[in-house]
Coordinates of C-alpha atoms and ligand atoms in Angstrom, one line a residue:
Chain F
M1 CA -24.8 -1.1 29.5
E2 CA -21.2 -1.8 28.7
K3 CA -20.4 -1.8 25.1
D4 CA -18.2 -4.1 23.1
Y5 CA -15.9 -2.2 20.8
Y6 CA -14.0 -4.0 18.1
V7 CA -10.8 -3.3 16.2
C8 CA -10.9 -2.9 12.4
T9 CA -8.0 -4.5 10.6
G10 CA -8.9 -2.9 7.3
C11 CA -5.8 -0.7 7.3
G12 CA -2.8 0.4 9.3
L13 CA -4.9 2.7 11.5
L14 CA -6.4 -0.2 13.4
C15 CA -9.4 1.8 14.5
D16 CA -10.5 0.5 17.9
D17 CA -13.9 2.1 18.3
I18 CA -16.0 -0.1 16.0
E19 CA -19.4 -1.4 17.0
V20 CA -21.1 -4.2 15.1
E21 CA -24.5 -5.9 15.0
L22 CA -24.5 -9.6 14.3
E23 CA -27.1 -11.8 12.6
K24 CA -26.7 -15.5 12.4
N25 CA -23.0 -15.4 13.3
A26 CA -22.3 -12.9 10.5
V27 CA -21.5 -9.2 10.8
N28 CA -24.7 -7.5 9.6
K29 CA -24.1 -3.8 10.6
V30 CA -20.9 -1.9 11.2
Y31 CA -20.8 1.4 13.0
T32 CA -18.1 4.1 13.0
A33 CA -15.9 2.3 10.5
C34 CA -15.1 3.9 7.1
R35 CA -16.4 2.4 3.8
V36 CA -13.3 0.1 3.5
G37 CA -13.6 -1.0 7.1
V38 CA -17.3 -1.9 6.7
A39 CA -16.5 -4.0 3.6
H40 CA -13.6 -5.6 5.4
M41 CA -15.6 -6.5 8.5
K42 CA -18.4 -8.0 6.5
E43 CA -15.8 -10.1 4.6
G44 CA -15.9 -13.2 6.8
S45 CA -18.2 -16.2 6.8
R46 CA -17.2 -17.9 3.6
D47 CA -17.0 -21.6 3.4
S48 CA -14.0 -23.4 4.8
A49 CA -11.8 -24.5 2.0
F50 CA -8.7 -26.4 1.5
L51 CA -7.7 -26.9 -2.2
V52 CA -5.0 -29.1 -3.6
D53 CA -4.4 -28.7 -7.3
G54 CA -7.6 -26.6 -7.4
K55 CA -9.7 -29.5 -6.0
P56 CA -11.4 -29.5 -2.6
A57 CA -9.4 -31.5 0.0
D58 CA -9.5 -32.1 3.7
E59 CA -7.3 -30.2 6.1
A60 CA -4.9 -33.0 6.8
A61 CA -4.3 -33.7 3.1
A62 CA -3.7 -30.0 2.4
I63 CA -1.3 -29.6 5.3
K64 CA 0.6 -32.8 4.3
E65 CA 0.9 -31.6 0.7
A66 CA 2.1 -28.2 1.7
A67 CA 4.7 -29.6 4.1
L68 CA 5.9 -31.9 1.4
I69 CA 6.4 -29.0 -1.0
L70 CA 8.4 -27.1 1.6
K71 CA 10.5 -30.1 2.6
N72 CA 11.4 -30.8 -1.0
A73 CA 12.4 -27.2 -1.7
K74 CA 16.1 -26.3 -1.5
N75 CA 15.4 -22.6 -1.2
P76 CA 11.8 -21.9 -0.4
L77 CA 10.3 -18.4 -0.1
V78 CA 8.1 -17.3 2.8
F79 CA 6.3 -14.1 1.8
G80 CA 3.4 -11.9 2.9
L81 CA 2.3 -11.6 6.5
G82 CA 1.3 -7.9 6.4
T83 CA -2.2 -8.9 7.3
S84 CA -1.3 -11.5 9.9
T85 CA -1.2 -11.1 13.7
N86 CA 2.1 -10.6 15.5
E87 CA 1.7 -14.2 16.8
A88 CA 1.4 -15.6 13.3
Q89 CA 4.3 -13.5 12.2
K90 CA 6.6 -14.9 14.9
L91 CA 5.6 -18.4 14.0
A92 CA 6.4 -17.7 10.3
I93 CA 9.9 -16.4 11.3
E94 CA 10.4 -19.7 13.2
L95 CA 9.2 -21.7 10.2
A96 CA 11.5 -19.8 7.8
K97 CA 14.4 -20.6 10.1
K98 CA 13.5 -24.2 10.2
L99 CA 13.3 -24.3 6.4
S100 CA 16.4 -22.2 5.8
A101 CA 14.0 -20.1 3.8
T102 CA 14.1 -16.6 2.2
L103 CA 11.7 -14.5 4.2
D104 CA 10.2 -11.2 3.0
D105 CA 7.1 -9.1 3.1
T106 CA 5.7 -6.3 0.9
S107 CA 7.6 -3.6 2.9
S108 CA 10.7 -4.5 0.8
F109 CA 9.1 -2.7 -2.1
C110 CA 7.1 -0.2 -0.1
L111 CA 7.7 1.6 3.2
G112 CA 10.3 -0.8 4.7
P113 CA 13.2 1.6 4.5
V114 CA 11.3 4.2 6.5
V115 CA 10.3 1.8 9.2
E116 CA 13.8 0.5 9.4
A117 CA 15.2 4.1 9.8
L118 CA 12.6 4.6 12.6
L119 CA 13.6 1.5 14.4
Q120 CA 17.3 2.6 14.0
E121 CA 16.2 5.9 15.5
K122 CA 17.2 8.0 12.6
F123 CA 14.0 10.0 12.8
K124 CA 12.0 11.4 15.6
T125 CA 8.6 9.9 15.7
C126 CA 5.4 10.0 17.8
T127 CA 2.1 8.2 18.1
L128 CA -1.2 9.1 16.4
D129 CA -2.6 9.8 19.9
D130 CA 0.1 12.5 20.4
I131 CA -0.9 13.9 17.1
R132 CA -4.6 14.0 18.0
H133 CA -3.8 15.7 21.3
K134 CA -1.0 18.1 20.3
A135 CA -0.3 18.5 16.6
D136 CA -0.8 21.8 14.9
V137 CA 0.8 21.0 11.5
A138 CA 0.4 17.8 9.5
I139 CA 2.1 17.3 6.1
F140 CA 0.9 14.5 3.9
W141 CA 3.7 13.9 1.5
G142 CA 3.1 11.5 -1.4
A143 CA 0.3 10.1 0.7
D144 CA -3.4 10.3 0.2
P145 CA -5.0 9.0 3.5
S146 CA -8.5 10.0 2.3
D147 CA -8.2 7.0 0.0
S148 CA -5.7 4.8 1.8
H149 CA -6.5 5.4 5.5
P150 CA -9.9 6.9 5.4
R151 CA -10.3 7.9 9.0
H152 CA -6.8 9.3 9.4
L153 CA -7.8 13.0 9.2
S154 CA -11.0 12.6 11.2
K155 CA -9.7 10.5 13.9
F156 CA -6.1 11.8 14.4
S157 CA -4.5 14.3 12.1
Y158 CA -6.8 17.2 11.1
F159 CA -10.4 17.3 12.3
P160 CA -10.5 16.0 15.8
R161 CA -10.5 17.9 19.1
G162 CA -7.6 16.9 21.2
Q163 CA -6.4 17.6 24.8
E164 CA -4.4 20.6 23.7
K165 CA -6.3 21.2 20.5
Q166 CA -9.8 22.0 21.6
R167 CA -10.6 24.1 18.5
G168 CA -9.5 21.5 15.9
W169 CA -9.0 22.1 12.3
E170 CA -11.0 25.3 12.1
E171 CA -8.5 27.3 14.0
E172 CA -5.7 25.2 15.4
R173 CA -4.6 22.7 12.8
T174 CA -3.0 23.1 9.4
A175 CA -3.0 20.3 6.9
I176 CA -0.5 20.4 4.1
C177 CA -0.2 18.1 1.1
V178 CA 2.8 17.7 -1.2
D179 CA 2.0 15.4 -4.2
I180 CA 2.3 15.0 -7.9
R181 CA -1.5 15.0 -8.4
K182 CA -4.4 16.7 -6.7
S183 CA -5.6 13.8 -4.6
H184 CA -8.7 13.8 -2.4
T185 CA -6.4 14.7 0.5
A186 CA -4.9 17.5 -1.5
K187 CA -8.4 19.0 -2.0
I188 CA -9.0 19.0 1.7
C189 CA -5.7 20.9 2.2
G190 CA -7.0 23.7 -0.1
N191 CA -4.3 26.4 -0.6
Y192 CA -1.8 24.3 1.2
F193 CA -1.5 21.8 -1.7
F194 CA 2.0 21.9 -3.2
Q195 CA 2.1 20.2 -6.5
V196 CA 5.6 18.9 -7.5
P197 CA 6.5 17.3 -10.8
Q198 CA 7.1 13.6 -11.0
G199 CA 10.5 12.8 -9.4
G200 CA 10.8 16.4 -8.1
D201 CA 10.5 15.7 -4.4
A202 CA 14.2 15.6 -3.5
E203 CA 14.7 19.0 -5.1
F204 CA 11.7 20.3 -3.4
I205 CA 13.1 19.1 -0.1
E206 CA 16.4 20.8 -0.7
A207 CA 14.7 24.0 -1.7
L208 CA 12.5 23.8 1.5
I209 CA 15.6 23.3 3.6
A210 CA 17.1 26.4 1.9
G211 CA 14.0 28.3 2.6
L212 CA 14.0 27.3 6.3
S213 CA 17.6 28.4 6.5
G214 CA 16.9 31.9 5.2
K215 CA 18.1 31.3 1.7
I216 CA 16.3 31.6 -1.6
P217 CA 14.7 28.3 -2.5
K218 CA 15.5 27.2 -6.0
T219 CA 14.4 24.3 -8.1
S220 CA 15.2 23.3 -11.7
Y221 CA 11.4 23.3 -12.4
N222 CA 11.1 26.9 -11.2
Y223 CA 8.7 26.2 -8.3
P224 CA 7.6 29.7 -7.2
P225 CA 10.1 30.7 -4.4
K226 CA 7.3 32.7 -2.7
K227 CA 5.2 29.6 -2.2
L228 CA 8.1 27.6 -0.9
L229 CA 8.9 30.4 1.6
E230 CA 5.3 30.5 2.6
L231 CA 5.5 26.8 3.4
A232 CA 8.8 27.2 5.2
N233 CA 7.2 29.9 7.4
I234 CA 4.2 27.8 8.4
L235 CA 6.6 25.0 9.3
K236 CA 8.8 27.3 11.3
G237 CA 5.8 28.4 13.4
A238 CA 4.7 24.8 14.1
K239 CA 4.7 23.7 17.8
F240 CA 4.1 20.0 17.0
G241 CA 4.5 19.0 13.4
T242 CA 4.4 15.6 11.6
I243 CA 5.4 14.5 8.2
F244 CA 3.3 11.5 7.0
V245 CA 5.5 9.7 4.5
G246 CA 3.7 8.0 1.7
L247 CA 4.9 5.8 -1.1
G248 CA 4.7 8.7 -3.6
L249 CA 7.5 10.4 -1.7
L250 CA 9.6 7.3 -1.0
Y251 CA 9.5 6.1 -4.6
S252 CA 10.7 9.4 -5.8
L253 CA 13.8 9.5 -3.5
E254 CA 17.0 7.7 -4.3
D255 CA 17.6 7.3 -0.5
L256 CA 16.3 8.8 2.7
G257 CA 19.1 11.3 3.0
P258 CA 17.1 14.4 2.0
L259 CA 14.3 13.4 4.4
V260 CA 16.7 13.0 7.3
R261 CA 18.2 16.4 6.6
L262 CA 14.8 18.0 6.3
L263 CA 13.7 16.6 9.7
E264 CA 16.9 17.8 11.3
T265 CA 16.5 21.3 9.8
L266 CA 12.9 21.4 11.0
N267 CA 13.8 20.4 14.5
E268 CA 16.5 23.1 14.5
K269 CA 14.5 25.9 13.0
A270 CA 10.9 25.3 14.0
K271 CA 9.3 26.6 17.2
G272 CA 8.4 23.1 18.4
S273 CA 9.3 19.6 17.3
F274 CA 8.8 17.6 14.1
H275 CA 8.1 13.9 13.7
L276 CA 7.8 11.4 11.0
V277 CA 5.2 8.7 10.7
P278 CA 5.1 6.2 7.8
M279 CA 1.7 5.7 6.1
V280 CA 1.8 1.9 6.5
G281 CA -1.1 0.4 4.5
H282 CA -1.5 -3.2 5.6
Y283 CA -2.7 -3.5 9.2
N284 CA 0.3 -5.3 10.5
M285 CA 3.2 -4.6 8.1
R286 CA 4.9 -2.6 10.8
G287 CA 4.5 -5.5 13.2
F288 CA 6.3 -7.8 10.7
N289 CA 9.1 -5.3 10.4
E290 CA 9.4 -5.0 14.2
N291 CA 9.2 -8.7 14.9
L292 CA 11.8 -9.5 12.3
F293 CA 14.0 -6.6 13.5
A294 CA 13.8 -7.9 17.1
E295 CA 14.9 -11.4 15.9
T296 CA 17.5 -10.5 13.2
G297 CA 18.2 -6.8 13.2
Y298 CA 16.6 -6.5 9.8
V299 CA 13.1 -5.5 8.9
N300 CA 12.7 -7.6 5.7
S301 CA 14.6 -9.4 2.9
V302 CA 16.4 -12.1 4.9
K303 CA 17.6 -15.6 4.2
F304 CA 18.2 -18.0 7.0
E305 CA 20.9 -20.5 6.6
E306 CA 22.0 -23.0 9.2
G307 CA 21.4 -20.7 12.1
A308 CA 22.9 -17.7 10.4
V309 CA 20.9 -14.9 8.8
K310 CA 21.8 -13.1 5.5
H311 CA 20.3 -9.9 4.5
G312 CA 20.2 -7.8 1.3
P313 CA 18.0 -6.8 -1.7
E314 CA 18.8 -10.1 -3.3
Y315 CA 16.6 -11.7 -0.6
S316 CA 13.7 -9.4 -1.4
V317 CA 10.7 -11.0 -3.0
V318 CA 11.2 -9.0 -6.2
E319 CA 14.9 -9.9 -6.7
A320 CA 14.4 -13.5 -5.5
L321 CA 11.7 -14.0 -8.1
K322 CA 13.5 -12.1 -10.8
A323 CA 16.6 -14.2 -10.4
K324 CA 14.5 -17.4 -10.0
A325 CA 16.5 -18.0 -6.9
V326 CA 13.6 -19.7 -5.0
D327 CA 12.0 -23.0 -5.8
A328 CA 8.8 -22.9 -3.8
A329 CA 6.7 -20.2 -2.2
L330 CA 4.5 -20.1 0.9
I331 CA 2.5 -16.9 0.6
I332 CA 0.5 -15.7 3.5
G333 CA -2.1 -13.0 3.1
S334 CA -0.7 -11.5 0.0
D335 CA -1.4 -11.6 -3.7
P336 CA 1.9 -11.0 -5.5
L337 CA 0.4 -12.0 -8.9
S338 CA -1.8 -8.8 -8.5
S339 CA 0.6 -6.5 -6.6
L340 CA 3.9 -7.2 -8.3
P341 CA 4.8 -6.2 -11.9
R342 CA 3.5 -8.9 -14.1
S343 CA 7.0 -9.1 -15.7
I344 CA 8.4 -10.3 -12.4
A345 CA 5.4 -12.1 -10.8
K346 CA 5.1 -14.5 -13.7
N347 CA 8.2 -16.4 -12.5
L348 CA 6.0 -17.6 -9.6
L349 CA 4.1 -19.8 -12.1
E350 CA 7.3 -21.9 -12.5
I351 CA 7.4 -23.0 -8.9
P352 CA 4.9 -24.7 -6.5
I353 CA 2.9 -22.2 -4.5
I354 CA 1.1 -22.6 -1.2
T355 CA -1.3 -19.8 -0.3
V356 CA -2.9 -19.0 3.1
D357 CA -5.5 -16.3 2.5
P358 CA -9.1 -15.5 3.4
C359 CA -9.8 -14.6 -0.2
E360 CA -9.6 -16.2 -3.5
T361 CA -6.9 -14.3 -5.4
L362 CA -5.0 -14.5 -8.6
T363 CA -2.2 -16.1 -6.7
S364 CA -4.4 -18.6 -4.8
R365 CA -5.9 -19.7 -8.2
K366 CA -2.4 -20.8 -9.3
A367 CA -1.5 -22.4 -6.0
K368 CA -0.8 -26.1 -5.6
V369 CA -2.2 -25.9 -2.1
A370 CA -4.6 -23.1 -1.3
I371 CA -5.8 -22.7 2.3
R372 CA -8.6 -20.2 3.0
S373 CA -7.9 -18.8 6.5
G374 CA -10.2 -16.8 8.7
V375 CA -10.1 -13.0 8.3
S376 CA -7.9 -11.9 11.2
G377 CA -9.7 -9.3 13.3
V378 CA -13.0 -10.6 12.2
E379 CA -12.8 -14.4 12.6
S380 CA -9.7 -14.7 14.7
G381 CA -8.0 -12.6 17.3
G382 CA -4.5 -11.6 18.3
S383 CA -2.3 -8.5 18.4
A384 CA -0.9 -6.2 15.8
T385 CA 1.3 -3.1 15.6
R386 CA -0.4 0.1 14.3
M387 CA 1.3 2.3 11.8
D388 CA 2.7 4.4 14.5
G389 CA 4.2 1.5 16.5
V390 CA 1.4 1.2 19.1
E391 CA 0.4 -2.4 19.9
V392 CA -3.3 -3.2 19.6
S393 CA -5.0 -6.4 20.7
F394 CA -8.2 -7.6 19.2
K395 CA -10.7 -10.4 19.6
P396 CA -12.7 -12.2 16.9
I397 CA -16.2 -11.0 16.2
V398 CA -17.7 -14.1 14.7
E399 CA -16.9 -17.8 14.9
T400 CA -15.6 -19.7 12.0
N401 CA -14.5 -23.2 11.1
R402 CA -11.7 -21.7 9.0
P403 CA -8.3 -21.8 10.7
S404 CA -6.4 -18.6 11.5
D405 CA -3.0 -18.0 9.8
E406 CA -1.5 -18.8 13.2
E407 CA -3.2 -22.2 13.3
V408 CA -2.2 -23.1 9.8
L409 CA 1.4 -22.1 10.5
K410 CA 1.4 -24.2 13.7
K411 CA 0.1 -27.2 11.8
L412 CA 2.7 -26.8 9.1
M413 CA 5.4 -26.6 11.7
E414 CA 4.2 -29.8 13.2
A415 CA 4.0 -31.5 9.9
L416 CA 7.6 -30.6 9.1
Chain D
M1 CA 2.5 7.8 -50.4
D2 CA 2.1 5.8 -47.3
F3 CA -1.6 5.2 -46.9
G4 CA -1.1 3.1 -43.8
S5 CA -0.3 6.3 -41.8
F6 CA -3.7 7.7 -42.8
L7 CA -5.5 4.5 -41.9
S8 CA -3.8 3.6 -38.6
A9 CA -5.4 5.1 -35.5
P10 CA -3.5 7.9 -33.8
E11 CA -1.2 6.8 -31.0
I12 CA 0.1 9.0 -28.2
K13 CA 3.0 8.5 -25.8
I14 CA 2.2 8.9 -22.1
K15 CA 3.6 8.7 -18.7
I16 CA 1.3 6.9 -16.3
V17 CA 0.9 7.9 -12.6
T18 CA -0.7 5.3 -10.4
Y19 CA -2.8 6.1 -7.4
R20 CA -5.1 4.4 -4.9
D21 CA -8.8 4.9 -4.7
I22 CA -11.1 4.2 -1.8
F23 CA -14.0 2.9 -3.9
Q24 CA -11.6 0.5 -5.8
N25 CA -10.2 -0.7 -2.5
K26 CA -13.7 -1.4 -1.2
A27 CA -14.6 -3.2 -4.4
M28 CA -11.5 -5.4 -4.1
I29 CA -12.3 -6.4 -0.6
E30 CA -15.8 -7.4 -1.6
D31 CA -14.8 -9.4 -4.7
R32 CA -11.6 -9.0 -6.5
F33 CA -12.9 -10.9 -9.5
G34 CA -16.1 -8.9 -9.5
E35 CA -17.5 -6.3 -12.0
D36 CA -17.1 -3.4 -9.5
Y37 CA -13.4 -4.0 -9.0
R38 CA -12.8 -4.3 -12.7
A39 CA -14.8 -1.2 -13.4
S40 CA -12.9 0.8 -10.8
S41 CA -9.5 -0.6 -11.7
A42 CA -9.2 -1.3 -15.4
L43 CA -9.3 2.4 -16.5
I44 CA -7.0 5.2 -17.5
K45 CA -7.7 8.9 -16.9
L46 CA -6.5 11.2 -19.7
D47 CA -6.5 14.8 -20.5
P48 CA -9.5 15.7 -22.6
A49 CA -7.2 17.0 -25.3
D50 CA -5.5 13.6 -25.4
L51 CA -8.9 11.8 -25.7
K52 CA -9.7 14.1 -28.6
Q53 CA -6.4 13.4 -30.3
L54 CA -7.0 9.7 -30.0
G55 CA -10.4 10.2 -31.6
I56 CA -12.3 8.5 -28.8
K57 CA -15.0 9.4 -26.3
K58 CA -14.8 8.9 -22.6
G59 CA -15.9 5.4 -21.7
D60 CA -14.3 3.9 -24.9
T61 CA -11.7 1.3 -24.5
V62 CA -8.0 1.9 -25.4
I63 CA -5.0 -0.3 -25.8
V64 CA -2.2 0.8 -23.5
K65 CA 1.1 -1.0 -24.2
N66 CA 4.9 -0.9 -23.8
S67 CA 7.6 -3.5 -23.9
F68 CA 6.4 -5.2 -20.7
G69 CA 2.8 -5.7 -21.4
K70 CA -0.4 -4.7 -23.3
I71 CA -3.8 -4.1 -21.7
V72 CA -7.2 -3.0 -22.8
V73 CA -8.8 -0.6 -20.4
R74 CA -11.5 2.0 -20.3
A75 CA -10.5 5.6 -21.0
E76 CA -11.9 8.4 -18.8
E77 CA -11.5 12.1 -18.5
S78 CA -9.3 12.9 -15.5
G79 CA -11.4 15.8 -14.2
Y80 CA -8.3 17.6 -13.0
E81 CA -8.5 21.4 -13.7
A82 CA -4.9 21.8 -14.7
P83 CA -4.1 20.5 -18.2
H84 CA -1.8 17.4 -18.2
R85 CA -1.4 16.3 -21.7
G86 CA 1.0 13.3 -22.0
T87 CA 0.4 12.3 -18.4
A88 CA -2.3 9.8 -17.5
Y89 CA -3.6 8.4 -14.3
M90 CA -4.4 4.8 -13.4
P91 CA -5.5 3.2 -10.1
N92 CA -2.9 0.8 -8.8
S93 CA -4.1 -2.7 -9.9
P94 CA -3.0 -5.9 -11.7
W95 CA -3.8 -3.9 -14.9
S96 CA -1.4 -1.1 -14.2
N97 CA 1.1 -3.7 -12.9
S98 CA 1.1 -5.4 -16.3
L99 CA 3.0 -2.3 -17.6
V100 CA 5.6 -2.0 -14.9
S101 CA 9.2 -2.7 -15.9
D102 CA 11.1 -5.6 -14.4
E103 CA 14.2 -3.3 -14.2
T104 CA 14.9 -2.7 -10.5
G105 CA 18.6 -1.9 -10.5
G106 CA 19.0 -4.9 -8.1
K107 CA 17.3 -2.9 -5.3
G108 CA 14.2 -5.0 -5.0
V109 CA 11.9 -2.0 -5.8
P110 CA 10.1 -2.0 -9.1
R111 CA 9.4 1.4 -10.6
F112 CA 5.6 1.2 -10.0
K113 CA 5.1 4.9 -10.3
D114 CA 7.3 5.4 -13.4
I115 CA 5.5 3.9 -16.4
T116 CA 5.7 5.0 -20.0
A117 CA 3.5 3.5 -22.6
T118 CA 1.5 4.3 -25.7
V119 CA -2.2 4.6 -26.0
T120 CA -4.4 3.9 -29.1
T121 CA -8.1 3.2 -29.5
A122 CA -9.0 -0.4 -28.9
K123 CA -11.9 0.0 -31.4
G124 CA -14.4 -1.5 -29.1
E125 CA -12.2 -4.4 -27.9
K126 CA -13.2 -5.6 -24.4
V127 CA -11.3 -4.9 -21.2
T128 CA -8.4 -7.4 -20.6
E129 CA -9.4 -10.3 -18.4
L130 CA -7.5 -10.8 -15.2
E131 CA -5.6 -14.0 -15.6
F132 CA -2.2 -15.6 -15.8
Ligands
SF4_1 S1 -9.6 3.8 8.6 FE1 -8.7 1.8 8.4 S2 -8.8 0.8 10.4 FE2 -10.2 2.6 10.4 S3 -12.2 1.8 9.9 FE3 -11.3 2.4 7.9 S4 -10.2 0.6 7.1 FE4 -10.7 0.2 9.3

């Protein structure tokens, strides 16, 4: 019997080996997924809902009202899209152009700079499949996949057998964690957990580079040089190494300079090659970055203006809201009232909001128009870009009467 | 003599480190307005010695505040072996985000992982409701 495998869109890993059992058009059982994936795949099957001013409305009325808000705005913001398909993202870019809107996603305040540097080929990178088959050293830096990407270690980076790694983690792989706290991932790494003080990563990197170059590694916080040299030696012996960059590392660096230098030094001094992969959380944030990059040369924080495109931090969601530069917001699959600092997010309450989201959120509760879309990957299909840049296509598992993000965006386009 | 200083509850200054947690993430997917999400989000993990100094037991609520916001959350023991007095841990959530500075240096990136605040006992006050 041929089996149907589904893709989980619960995080940036886009696991493609999921089996489900259905009952009355709802996902009843989920096999192979992690705990987050199971919750995510059972998320569908809520009622269709279009709300205008918090009251139920029909689809036509909701789309009309949303279009009116966008038409009346001088500088609307289109934001979110990390959990939308590539197809929906491309439509949103078109829509933003048509509206002369500011367009941004969550990557502007998370891993955007790393993805941008990858697309500009400043780092050597590889796929998760390469890692499963070949990697002998994985460094989780400011990242805790055991919590954020639960199957990362078991499916790709530490535990599995791979073509050239038949003896897996017991003998052939080393997992290393650098973090400011002993996370679940750090515990798995055992003796290879290197705890740095808050904000101490840049110095740790410089010290490591010194260690790799045969000098004595020094830090202002007196990290034991012996431990740093031990780390440098493991890395030097690596045949295929990867640094998984998490937010903890990125937030502690002023810029990517130290990381670029570390990768260069590693590729010079180590036996084999070293790669960098960003720990992208949302299932298609990388897709958004790549789609916008293909269209404009930027990964986020843009403003379209009469055919031209402007780019800069002032067009990021955070600065645009802080400066009160936008006068309406179309928010797709994101909940900025939860995820942004309250001190900044509160400015959203002064402008009309349209939300397109499968869930009720703090933001959708404050929306003038709230559209509950289908859960992509569960109730609608499409394609997305995995955290390592590999494109993955998926089909819906259950039917729904709720529109997909893509359908909502299409209708909004027509109504404009 | 200033009796107020005897009567007022002890207050400590802390640095807050935020993190993600798989159980909290799952609870959010299931119902972000539900009890599970609140229980796994609206909490702060402290060093046992800090709990003692505050005169509270684990599970009691505390007021965590700074110039950006004030929240009431549940205090827990961190469970980390290494002592970390003055550093506390919170899952990333709308509660922790209430304390994040709006200062971004014009770069578009809030200092999510760099929060300082003070903690005092909430004397039984309930956990802050999620609302705007
Ligand atoms: S690791 Fe991520 S993609 Fe894989 S099953 Fe879990 S949530 Fe889904």
